[in-house]
Short mmCIF file of C-alpha atoms in Angstrom, two decimals:
data_model
loop_
_atom_site.label_atom_id
_atom_site.label_comp_id
_atom_site.label_asym_id
_atom_site.label_seq_id
_atom_site.Cartn_x
_atom_site.Cartn_y
_atom_site.Cartn_z
CA ILE A 1 -4.04 20.02 -20.06
CA ALA A 2 -0.34 19.32 -20.68
CA GLN A 3 0.29 19.13 -16.95
CA GLU A 4 -2.52 16.60 -16.54
CA VAL A 5 -1.19 14.47 -19.39
CA VAL A 6 2.34 14.48 -17.95
CA GLY A 7 1.01 13.61 -14.51
CA LEU A 8 -1.11 10.76 -15.86
CA PHE A 9 1.86 9.44 -17.87
CA CYS A 10 4.12 9.47 -14.79
CA MET A 11 1.53 7.63 -12.69
CA ILE A 12 1.02 4.97 -15.36
CA LEU A 13 4.79 4.60 -15.80
CA LEU A 14 5.30 4.12 -12.05
CA THR A 15 2.54 1.51 -11.97
CA LEU A 16 4.00 -0.46 -14.89
CA THR A 17 7.50 -0.26 -13.40
CA ALA A 18 6.21 -1.60 -10.09
CA LEU A 19 4.45 -4.46 -11.86
CA VAL A 20 7.42 -5.55 -13.98
CA ALA A 21 10.20 -5.04 -11.42
CA ASN A 22 8.43 -6.85 -8.59
CA ILE A 23 7.43 -9.77 -10.81
CA VAL A 24 11.03 -10.15 -12.03
CA VAL A 25 12.50 -10.16 -8.52
CA MET A 26 9.83 -12.58 -7.28
CA VAL A 27 10.51 -15.02 -10.13
CA ILE A 28 14.25 -14.94 -9.44
CA ILE A 29 13.78 -15.50 -5.70
CA LEU A 30 11.35 -18.37 -6.19
CA LYS A 31 13.79 -20.07 -8.58
CA THR A 32 16.82 -19.80 -6.31
CA PRO A 33 17.57 -22.72 -3.95
CA LEU A 34 18.09 -20.32 -1.06
CA PHE A 35 14.49 -19.08 -0.93
CA ARG A 36 14.57 -19.04 2.88
CA LYS A 37 17.24 -16.35 2.78
CA PHE A 38 15.05 -14.00 0.73
CA ILE A 39 11.61 -14.68 2.16
CA PHE A 40 11.09 -11.14 3.48
CA VAL A 41 12.36 -9.56 0.26
CA CYS A 42 9.93 -11.82 -1.61
CA HIS A 43 7.15 -10.74 0.76
CA LEU A 44 8.02 -7.09 0.12
CA CYS A 45 7.69 -7.76 -3.62
CA VAL A 46 4.29 -9.39 -3.00
CA VAL A 47 3.08 -6.30 -1.12
CA ASN A 48 4.43 -4.02 -3.83
CA LEU A 49 2.83 -6.13 -6.54
CA LEU A 50 -0.56 -6.12 -4.80
CA SER A 51 -0.27 -2.35 -4.48
CA ALA A 52 0.55 -2.03 -8.18
CA ILE A 53 -2.43 -4.21 -9.13
CA PHE A 54 -5.09 -2.79 -6.82
CA LEU A 55 -3.95 0.39 -5.09
CA MET A 56 -2.06 2.37 -7.73
CA PRO A 57 -4.78 2.12 -10.43
CA LEU A 58 -7.30 3.39 -7.87
CA GLY A 59 -4.84 6.16 -7.08
CA ILE A 60 -4.76 7.10 -10.76
CA ILE A 61 -8.56 7.34 -10.80
CA SER A 62 -8.57 9.46 -7.64
CA SER A 63 -5.73 11.75 -8.73
CA SER A 64 -6.37 12.45 -12.41
CA SER A 65 -8.97 14.97 -13.55
CA CYS A 66 -9.74 12.63 -16.43
CA PHE A 67 -11.80 10.54 -13.98
CA ASN A 68 -13.68 13.36 -12.24
CA ARG A 69 -17.00 11.77 -13.17
CA VAL A 70 -16.21 8.53 -11.35
CA ILE A 71 -18.41 8.24 -8.26
CA TYR A 72 -17.66 5.94 -5.34
CA SER A 73 -20.17 4.79 -2.78
CA ILE A 74 -19.23 4.93 0.90
CA ALA A 75 -18.57 1.19 0.86
CA GLU A 76 -16.23 1.60 -2.11
CA CYS A 77 -14.44 4.48 -0.41
CA LYS A 78 -13.94 2.29 2.64
CA ALA A 79 -12.43 -0.39 0.42
CA VAL A 80 -10.04 2.14 -1.14
CA LEU A 81 -9.02 3.42 2.28
CA PHE A 82 -8.55 -0.14 3.54
CA LEU A 83 -6.21 -1.02 0.68
CA ASN A 84 -4.31 2.24 1.04
CA ILE A 85 -3.54 1.99 4.74
CA CYS A 86 -3.09 -1.79 4.78
CA PHE A 87 -0.57 -1.96 1.92
CA ILE A 88 1.37 1.08 3.13
CA SER A 89 1.63 -0.41 6.62
CA ALA A 90 2.64 -3.84 5.30
CA SER A 91 5.31 -2.35 3.03
CA ILE A 92 6.94 -0.19 5.72
CA LEU A 93 6.82 -2.94 8.35
CA THR A 94 8.40 -5.40 5.91
CA ILE A 95 11.23 -2.95 5.19
CA SER A 96 11.81 -2.67 8.95
CA VAL A 97 11.96 -6.46 9.29
CA ILE A 98 14.40 -6.68 6.35
CA SER A 99 16.71 -4.18 8.05
CA VAL A 100 16.70 -6.20 11.28
CA GLU A 101 17.27 -9.39 9.31
CA ARG A 102 20.27 -7.87 7.53
CA TYR A 103 21.67 -6.81 10.88
CA TYR A 104 21.66 -10.43 12.04
CA TYR A 105 23.14 -11.54 8.69
CA ILE A 106 26.24 -9.47 9.33
CA VAL A 107 26.62 -8.95 13.08
CA HIS A 108 25.37 -12.34 14.37
CA PRO A 109 25.64 -14.74 11.41
CA LEU A 110 25.81 -17.92 13.50
CA ARG A 111 22.80 -16.92 15.58
CA TYR A 112 20.93 -16.08 12.38
CA GLU A 113 21.66 -19.47 10.80
CA VAL A 114 20.33 -21.23 13.91
CA LYS A 115 17.25 -19.13 14.66
CA MET A 116 16.13 -17.99 11.22
CA THR A 117 13.74 -20.80 10.29
CA ILE A 118 10.79 -20.99 7.94
CA ARG A 119 8.47 -21.03 10.94
CA LEU A 120 9.95 -17.79 12.30
CA ALA A 121 9.75 -16.15 8.86
CA VAL A 122 6.09 -17.15 8.46
CA ALA A 123 5.37 -15.83 11.95
CA GLY A 124 6.97 -12.53 10.98
CA VAL A 125 4.85 -12.27 7.83
CA ILE A 126 1.67 -13.05 9.82
CA PHE A 127 2.61 -10.40 12.39
CA ILE A 128 3.07 -7.81 9.63
CA TRP A 129 -0.37 -8.48 8.12
CA VAL A 130 -2.19 -8.69 11.47
CA LYS A 131 -0.75 -5.36 12.57
CA SER A 132 -1.55 -3.75 9.20
CA VAL A 133 -5.15 -4.98 9.25
CA LEU A 134 -5.66 -3.82 12.87
CA ILE A 135 -4.41 -0.33 12.02
CA THR A 136 -6.70 -0.23 9.00
CA VAL A 137 -9.73 -1.36 11.00
CA LEU A 138 -9.01 1.41 13.49
CA ALA A 139 -9.22 3.93 10.65
CA LEU A 140 -12.62 2.62 9.52
CA VAL A 141 -14.27 2.47 12.97
CA ALA A 142 -15.66 6.00 13.00
CA TRP A 143 -16.27 6.42 9.30
CA PRO A 144 -19.75 7.56 8.24
CA HIS A 145 -22.33 4.92 7.38
CA GLY A 146 -25.10 4.91 4.85
CA ASN A 147 -25.61 4.69 1.11
CA GLY A 148 -24.19 8.06 0.15
CA ALA A 149 -21.79 8.66 -2.70
CA SER A 150 -18.90 10.96 -3.42
CA SER A 151 -16.35 11.79 -6.07
CA ALA A 152 -13.46 9.34 -6.19
CA SER A 153 -11.04 12.14 -5.32
CA ARG A 154 -12.67 12.48 -1.89
CA CYS A 155 -11.94 8.91 -0.78
CA THR A 156 -9.44 9.94 1.85
CA VAL A 157 -8.93 9.61 5.59
CA TYR A 158 -10.02 13.24 6.00
CA TRP A 159 -13.64 12.24 5.38
CA SER A 160 -13.76 10.73 8.87
CA PRO A 161 -14.77 12.81 11.92
CA GLY A 162 -12.27 15.38 13.17
CA ALA A 163 -11.29 14.01 16.60
CA HIS A 164 -11.03 10.42 15.41
CA LYS A 165 -9.10 11.56 12.34
CA LYS A 166 -6.43 13.27 14.46
CA VAL A 167 -6.03 10.33 16.81
CA PHE A 168 -5.74 7.87 13.94
CA VAL A 169 -3.24 9.90 11.88
CA ILE A 170 -1.00 10.42 14.92
CA LEU A 171 -1.15 6.73 15.84
CA PHE A 172 -0.66 5.68 12.22
CA SER A 173 2.39 7.95 11.86
CA ILE A 174 3.98 6.70 15.09
CA THR A 175 3.48 2.97 14.46
CA CYS A 176 4.11 2.94 10.69
CA PHE A 177 6.73 5.63 10.23
CA ILE A 178 8.41 7.06 13.34
CA LEU A 179 9.15 3.74 15.06
CA PRO A 180 10.22 1.97 11.81
CA THR A 181 12.48 4.94 10.97
CA ILE A 182 14.17 4.72 14.37
CA ILE A 183 14.67 0.97 13.89
CA ILE A 184 16.06 1.40 10.37
CA LEU A 185 18.47 4.18 11.38
CA ALA A 186 19.70 2.26 14.43
CA VAL A 187 20.15 -1.00 12.54
CA TYR A 188 21.96 0.43 9.52
CA SER A 189 24.18 2.55 11.78
CA SER A 190 25.24 -0.65 13.53
CA ILE A 191 25.83 -2.36 10.17
CA TYR A 192 27.96 0.59 9.07
CA ARG A 193 30.09 0.38 12.22
CA VAL A 194 30.67 -3.34 11.60
CA ALA A 195 31.57 -2.71 7.94
CA ARG A 196 33.91 0.14 8.88
CA THR A 197 35.65 -1.99 11.50
CA ALA A 198 36.06 -4.79 8.96
CA SER A 199 37.50 -2.43 6.34
CA LEU A 200 40.03 -1.08 8.84
CA GLN A 201 41.13 -4.55 9.89
CA GLN A 202 41.44 -6.22 6.49
CA ALA A 203 44.62 -6.75 4.47
CA PRO A 204 47.38 -6.00 7.02
CA VAL A 205 50.78 -5.14 5.61
CA PRO A 206 52.94 -8.27 5.25
CA ALA A 207 55.80 -8.37 7.75
CA GLN A 208 58.38 -8.96 5.07
CA ALA A 209 57.24 -5.79 3.27
CA VAL A 210 57.62 -3.59 6.37
CA ALA A 211 60.92 -4.91 7.66
CA PRO A 212 63.50 -7.26 6.18
CA ARG A 213 63.86 -10.65 7.77
CA ALA A 214 67.64 -10.32 7.81
CA ARG A 215 70.03 -7.50 7.12
CA CYS A 216 71.25 -7.43 3.53
CA ASP A 217 73.54 -4.80 2.13
CA SER A 218 73.05 -5.54 -1.54
CA ILE A 219 71.65 -2.69 -3.59
CA ALA A 220 69.09 -4.94 -5.32
CA SER A 221 67.75 -6.21 -2.01
CA GLN A 222 67.34 -2.74 -0.49
CA VAL A 223 65.69 -1.42 -3.64
CA THR A 224 63.19 -4.30 -3.44
CA ILE A 225 62.37 -3.51 0.21
CA LEU A 226 61.93 0.22 -0.44
CA THR A 227 59.79 -0.42 -3.50
CA ALA A 228 57.53 -2.75 -1.52
CA ARG A 229 57.12 -0.14 1.21
CA ILE A 230 56.35 2.64 -1.24
CA LEU A 231 53.89 0.66 -3.35
CA MET A 232 52.00 -1.29 -0.67
CA LEU A 233 51.61 1.13 2.24
CA PRO A 234 49.98 4.05 0.34
CA ARG A 235 47.69 1.63 -1.47
CA LEU A 236 46.15 0.16 1.69
CA ILE A 237 44.95 3.45 3.11
CA PRO A 238 42.94 4.53 0.01
CA ASP A 239 41.43 1.04 -0.19
CA ARG A 240 40.24 1.31 3.39
CA LEU A 241 38.89 4.80 2.83
CA LEU A 242 37.18 3.69 -0.37
CA GLY A 243 35.52 0.75 1.40
CA SER A 244 34.34 3.03 4.18
CA ASN A 245 32.99 5.57 1.69
CA LYS A 246 31.12 2.84 -0.22
CA ALA A 247 29.53 1.68 3.03
CA ILE A 248 28.44 5.24 3.82
CA LEU A 249 27.07 5.77 0.30
CA THR A 250 25.14 2.49 0.34
CA LEU A 251 23.54 3.14 3.71
CA VAL A 252 22.73 6.74 2.80
CA LEU A 253 21.02 5.54 -0.39
CA ILE A 254 18.95 2.90 1.41
CA VAL A 255 17.89 5.13 4.31
CA GLY A 256 17.58 8.19 2.09
CA GLN A 257 15.28 6.40 -0.35
CA PHE A 258 12.99 5.38 2.51
CA LEU A 259 12.86 8.89 3.97
CA CYS A 260 12.40 10.60 0.60
CA CYS A 261 9.40 8.41 -0.21
CA TRP A 262 7.62 8.38 3.13
CA LEU A 263 8.65 11.50 5.07
CA PRO A 264 6.63 13.93 2.86
CA PHE A 265 3.57 11.64 3.09
CA PHE A 266 3.47 11.36 6.87
CA ALA A 267 4.61 14.94 7.48
CA PHE A 268 1.80 16.21 5.26
CA HIS A 269 -0.86 14.11 6.98
CA LEU A 270 0.40 14.98 10.47
CA HIS A 271 0.39 18.69 9.67
CA SER A 272 -3.03 18.54 8.03
CA SER A 273 -4.51 16.69 11.01
CA VAL A 274 -2.98 18.73 13.82
CA ALA A 275 -2.96 22.22 12.30
CA VAL A 276 -6.14 24.21 12.75
CA GLY A 277 -8.06 25.28 9.67
CA THR A 278 -6.14 23.19 7.13
CA VAL A 279 -7.72 20.83 4.66
CA GLY A 280 -5.95 17.59 3.86
CA SER A 281 -7.38 16.97 0.42
CA GLY A 282 -6.38 18.48 -2.88
CA HIS A 283 -3.28 18.75 -5.04
CA GLY A 284 -0.83 18.56 -2.12
CA GLU A 285 -2.23 15.26 -0.90
CA MET A 286 -2.08 13.81 -4.41
CA VAL A 287 1.61 14.78 -4.81
CA VAL A 288 2.79 13.30 -1.50
CA THR A 289 0.67 10.20 -2.06
CA TRP A 290 2.35 9.44 -5.38
CA ILE A 291 5.79 10.17 -3.94
CA ALA A 292 4.95 7.47 -1.39
CA TYR A 293 3.58 5.15 -4.10
CA SER A 294 6.89 5.47 -5.96
CA SER A 295 8.37 3.34 -3.18
CA PHE A 296 6.46 0.34 -4.59
CA ALA A 297 8.41 0.72 -7.85
CA ILE A 298 11.79 1.54 -6.26
CA ASN A 299 11.86 -1.18 -3.58
CA PRO A 300 12.57 -4.12 -5.94
CA PHE A 301 15.68 -2.31 -7.18
CA PHE A 302 17.04 -1.37 -3.74
CA TYR A 303 16.17 -4.61 -1.95
CA GLY A 304 16.36 -7.08 -4.83
CA LEU A 305 18.38 -6.15 -7.89
CA LEU A 306 21.23 -4.58 -5.88
CA ASN A 307 21.98 -8.05 -4.51
CA ARG A 308 24.80 -9.75 -6.43
CA GLN A 309 23.18 -13.18 -6.42
CA ILE A 310 19.87 -11.88 -7.75
CA ARG A 311 21.61 -9.86 -10.47
CA GLU A 312 23.64 -12.86 -11.58
CA GLU A 313 20.57 -15.09 -11.56
CA LEU A 314 18.74 -12.50 -13.67
CA ALA A 315 21.62 -12.47 -16.15
CA ARG A 316 21.60 -16.28 -16.26
CA LEU A 317 17.87 -16.38 -16.94
CA ARG A 318 18.19 -13.74 -19.63
CA ARG A 319 20.95 -15.69 -21.36
CA SER A 320 19.03 -18.94 -21.09
CA CYS A 321 16.00 -17.26 -22.66
CA LEU A 322 18.20 -16.10 -25.53
CA ASN A 323 19.67 -19.63 -25.88
CA ARG A 324 23.20 -18.42 -25.34
CA PRO A 325 25.91 -20.46 -23.60
CA LEU A 326 26.19 -19.62 -19.96
CA GLY A 327 29.50 -18.25 -18.79
CA GLN A 328 31.24 -19.77 -15.83
CA GLU A 329 31.00 -16.49 -13.98
CA PHE A 330 27.22 -16.78 -13.75
CA CYS A 331 27.13 -20.27 -12.25
CA LEU A 332 26.39 -19.89 -8.56
CA SER A 333 27.59 -22.34 -6.00
CA ILE A 334 25.89 -22.91 -2.69
CA SER A 335 29.02 -21.94 -0.79
CA GLU A 336 29.13 -18.41 -2.28
CA ALA A 337 25.39 -17.77 -2.28
CA SER A 338 25.30 -16.40 1.26
CA VAL A 339 23.19 -13.29 1.64
CA GLN A 340 25.25 -11.97 4.51
CA GLU A 341 28.40 -12.35 2.40
CA ASN A 342 26.76 -10.59 -0.56
CA PHE A 343 25.58 -7.66 1.53
CA LEU A 344 28.87 -7.30 3.40
CA LEU A 345 30.80 -7.36 0.11
CA PHE A 346 28.32 -4.83 -1.28
CA LEU A 347 28.97 -2.51 1.68
CA GLN A 348 32.73 -2.91 1.43
#
């Protein structure tokens, strides 16, 4: 009983966190004048919010033994499966698009400013939803028909016929996990190389600190030159190493969070579909499903609140709500509100 209570509490806490965090990030983005720069982050928050409103409560009903008496019809099970696959696909595809967009922020900023228009962003959002709906429809093609009913815990892809189930899970894993993972790893590796090159090239040692402009035999002058060499040269190398280490840590956190949330989910379903004699339902499926659902609560922190502009805007809104005077440090100017600058500074 204690285990069930703890599990139910964790699921409710994740759902509430996803609701609050995504709403906060969406409000901040919609209030900023540079909405175009954050349109895909805002779309990710929309997907996460829809999942927190519709999908995660249904997941609580399907996962907790407190709702064992809840019975779904086949039509209701199809609706649950539709929401599950559609929102998962939309979330992962949006994260992939955000990674590509960040690549252009940093590596090709001029090309991004020219080509990144509202029309292109809307086209990208439409592509994400069309692809997600098509994948979901493919999952429902061979599902059983009729007016039967089942326990809510059985509303899973494994209720479909065996051959179709294997084909779908393999296709779903390739299109919604393997390919996006390759894109994310390739893109963030390129961003890291750019950040590392920038950290190695910044702040060269001033010429006057390395060598004197003219020979001077005075003791005071030579002491000044030696002091400058001793103090400045050792300081530059740790700064460069620190910037490189921060870039590595940031990219490891972003990619690691994605893999930790989604790798167990897709690995479990691939193994359960391909392996002979295994059953995909039960406690194992519930655990990996909620590890994946935790992504809906974590995404607004990794893709929203880690951004300097969004954090400062959140602080400004909080202070305005408390009727406190706003400090000068929280007043954003258009010139410093560049997303590519924020993310590059964050990496460095």
